Amino acid sequence: MAGKDPARAKRLRAELWAPRVNDASDARSRTIVLFDLARARLADDDPLWRSLASELSRYLDGKQ
């Protein structure tokens, strides 16, 4: 696309999210920020969602 610089866009997104990720005071807070970042950047059909759901389900099943 004319006028678009993917490297610049990626850098700006990283700069936007970096303070939120760095300000997360514990693992839970950081995970929530990272999930929000993923929701903002990934498509609904991205394979990461299936992997995350599977891993979280497996972990929670083990905690019962």
PDB file of C-alpha atoms in Angstrom:
ATOM      1  CA  MET A   1       0.000   0.000   0.000  1.00  0.00           C
ATOM      2  CA  ALA A   2       1.263   3.423  -0.926  1.00  0.00           C
ATOM      3  CA  GLY A   3       2.167   5.630   2.009  1.00  0.00           C
ATOM      4  CA  LYS A   4       2.215   2.813   4.545  1.00  0.00           C
ATOM      5  CA  ASP A   5       5.370   1.896   6.423  1.00  0.00           C
ATOM      6  CA  PRO A   6       4.825  -1.442   8.207  1.00  0.00           C
ATOM      7  CA  ALA A   7       8.048  -1.150  10.216  1.00  0.00           C
ATOM      8  CA  ARG A   8       7.037   2.271  11.523  1.00  0.00           C
ATOM      9  CA  ALA A   9       3.533   1.084  12.362  1.00  0.00           C
ATOM     10  CA  LYS A  10       4.957  -1.886  14.265  1.00  0.00           C
ATOM     11  CA  ARG A  11       7.358   0.361  16.175  1.00  0.00           C
ATOM     12  CA  LEU A  12       4.570   2.804  17.090  1.00  0.00           C
ATOM     13  CA  ARG A  13       2.350  -0.028  18.352  1.00  0.00           C
ATOM     14  CA  ALA A  14       5.228  -1.291  20.489  1.00  0.00           C
ATOM     15  CA  GLU A  15       5.800   2.205  21.880  1.00  0.00           C
ATOM     16  CA  LEU A  16       2.093   2.541  22.671  1.00  0.00           C
ATOM     17  CA  TRP A  17       1.889  -0.742  24.573  1.00  0.00           C
ATOM     18  CA  ALA A  18       5.323  -0.764  26.252  1.00  0.00           C
ATOM     19  CA  PRO A  19       4.355   1.493  29.194  1.00  0.00           C
ATOM     20  CA  ARG A  20       1.282  -0.623  29.934  1.00  0.00           C
ATOM     21  CA  VAL A  21       3.259  -3.855  29.866  1.00  0.00           C
ATOM     22  CA  ASN A  22       6.120  -2.394  31.919  1.00  0.00           C
ATOM     23  CA  ASP A  23       3.781  -0.847  34.504  1.00  0.00           C
ATOM     24  CA  ALA A  24       2.107  -4.167  35.231  1.00  0.00           C
ATOM     25  CA  SER A  25       3.176  -4.867  38.786  1.00  0.00           C
ATOM     26  CA  ASP A  26       2.690  -8.638  38.888  1.00  0.00           C
ATOM     27  CA  ALA A  27       2.276 -11.635  36.613  1.00  0.00           C
ATOM     28  CA  ARG A  28      -1.528 -11.418  36.650  1.00  0.00           C
ATOM     29  CA  SER A  29      -1.566  -7.749  35.638  1.00  0.00           C
ATOM     30  CA  ARG A  30       1.029  -8.342  32.914  1.00  0.00           C
ATOM     31  CA  THR A  31      -0.991 -11.248  31.546  1.00  0.00           C
ATOM     32  CA  ILE A  32      -4.131  -9.111  31.382  1.00  0.00           C
ATOM     33  CA  VAL A  33      -2.270  -6.370  29.500  1.00  0.00           C
ATOM     34  CA  LEU A  34      -0.782  -8.918  27.094  1.00  0.00           C
ATOM     35  CA  PHE A  35      -4.235 -10.416  26.447  1.00  0.00           C
ATOM     36  CA  ASP A  36      -5.575  -6.928  25.716  1.00  0.00           C
ATOM     37  CA  LEU A  37      -2.648  -6.348  23.353  1.00  0.00           C
ATOM     38  CA  ALA A  38      -3.356  -9.640  21.594  1.00  0.00           C
ATOM     39  CA  ARG A  39      -7.053  -8.762  21.296  1.00  0.00           C
ATOM     40  CA  ALA A  40      -6.085  -5.460  19.683  1.00  0.00           C
ATOM     41  CA  ARG A  41      -3.590  -6.941  17.226  1.00  0.00           C
ATOM     42  CA  LEU A  42      -4.702 -10.457  16.326  1.00  0.00           C
ATOM     43  CA  ALA A  43      -7.547 -11.553  14.099  1.00  0.00           C
ATOM     44  CA  ASP A  44     -10.332 -13.646  15.612  1.00  0.00           C
ATOM     45  CA  ASP A  45      -9.180 -16.671  13.636  1.00  0.00           C
ATOM     46  CA  ASP A  46      -5.493 -16.406  14.596  1.00  0.00           C
ATOM     47  CA  PRO A  47      -4.171 -19.831  15.663  1.00  0.00           C
ATOM     48  CA  LEU A  48      -2.790 -18.340  18.863  1.00  0.00           C
ATOM     49  CA  TRP A  49      -6.312 -18.151  20.315  1.00  0.00           C
ATOM     50  CA  ARG A  50      -6.805 -21.903  19.956  1.00  0.00           C
ATOM     51  CA  SER A  51      -3.424 -22.569  21.581  1.00  0.00           C
ATOM     52  CA  LEU A  52      -4.112 -20.204  24.474  1.00  0.00           C
ATOM     53  CA  ALA A  53      -7.564 -21.668  25.076  1.00  0.00           C
ATOM     54  CA  SER A  54      -6.177 -25.190  25.060  1.00  0.00           C
ATOM     55  CA  GLU A  55      -3.327 -24.378  27.434  1.00  0.00           C
ATOM     56  CA  LEU A  56      -5.515 -22.404  29.844  1.00  0.00           C
ATOM     57  CA  SER A  57      -8.158 -25.130  29.853  1.00  0.00           C
ATOM     58  CA  ARG A  58      -5.528 -27.786  30.584  1.00  0.00           C
ATOM     59  CA  TYR A  59      -4.091 -25.695  33.419  1.00  0.00           C
ATOM     60  CA  LEU A  60      -7.485 -24.972  34.982  1.00  0.00           C
ATOM     61  CA  ASP A  61      -8.548 -28.619  34.739  1.00  0.00           C
ATOM     62  CA  GLY A  62      -5.468 -29.534  36.751  1.00  0.00           C
ATOM     63  CA  LYS A  63      -6.356 -27.004  39.466  1.00  0.00           C
ATOM     64  CA  GLN A  64      -9.735 -28.600  40.314  1.00  0.00           C
TER      65      GLN A  64
END
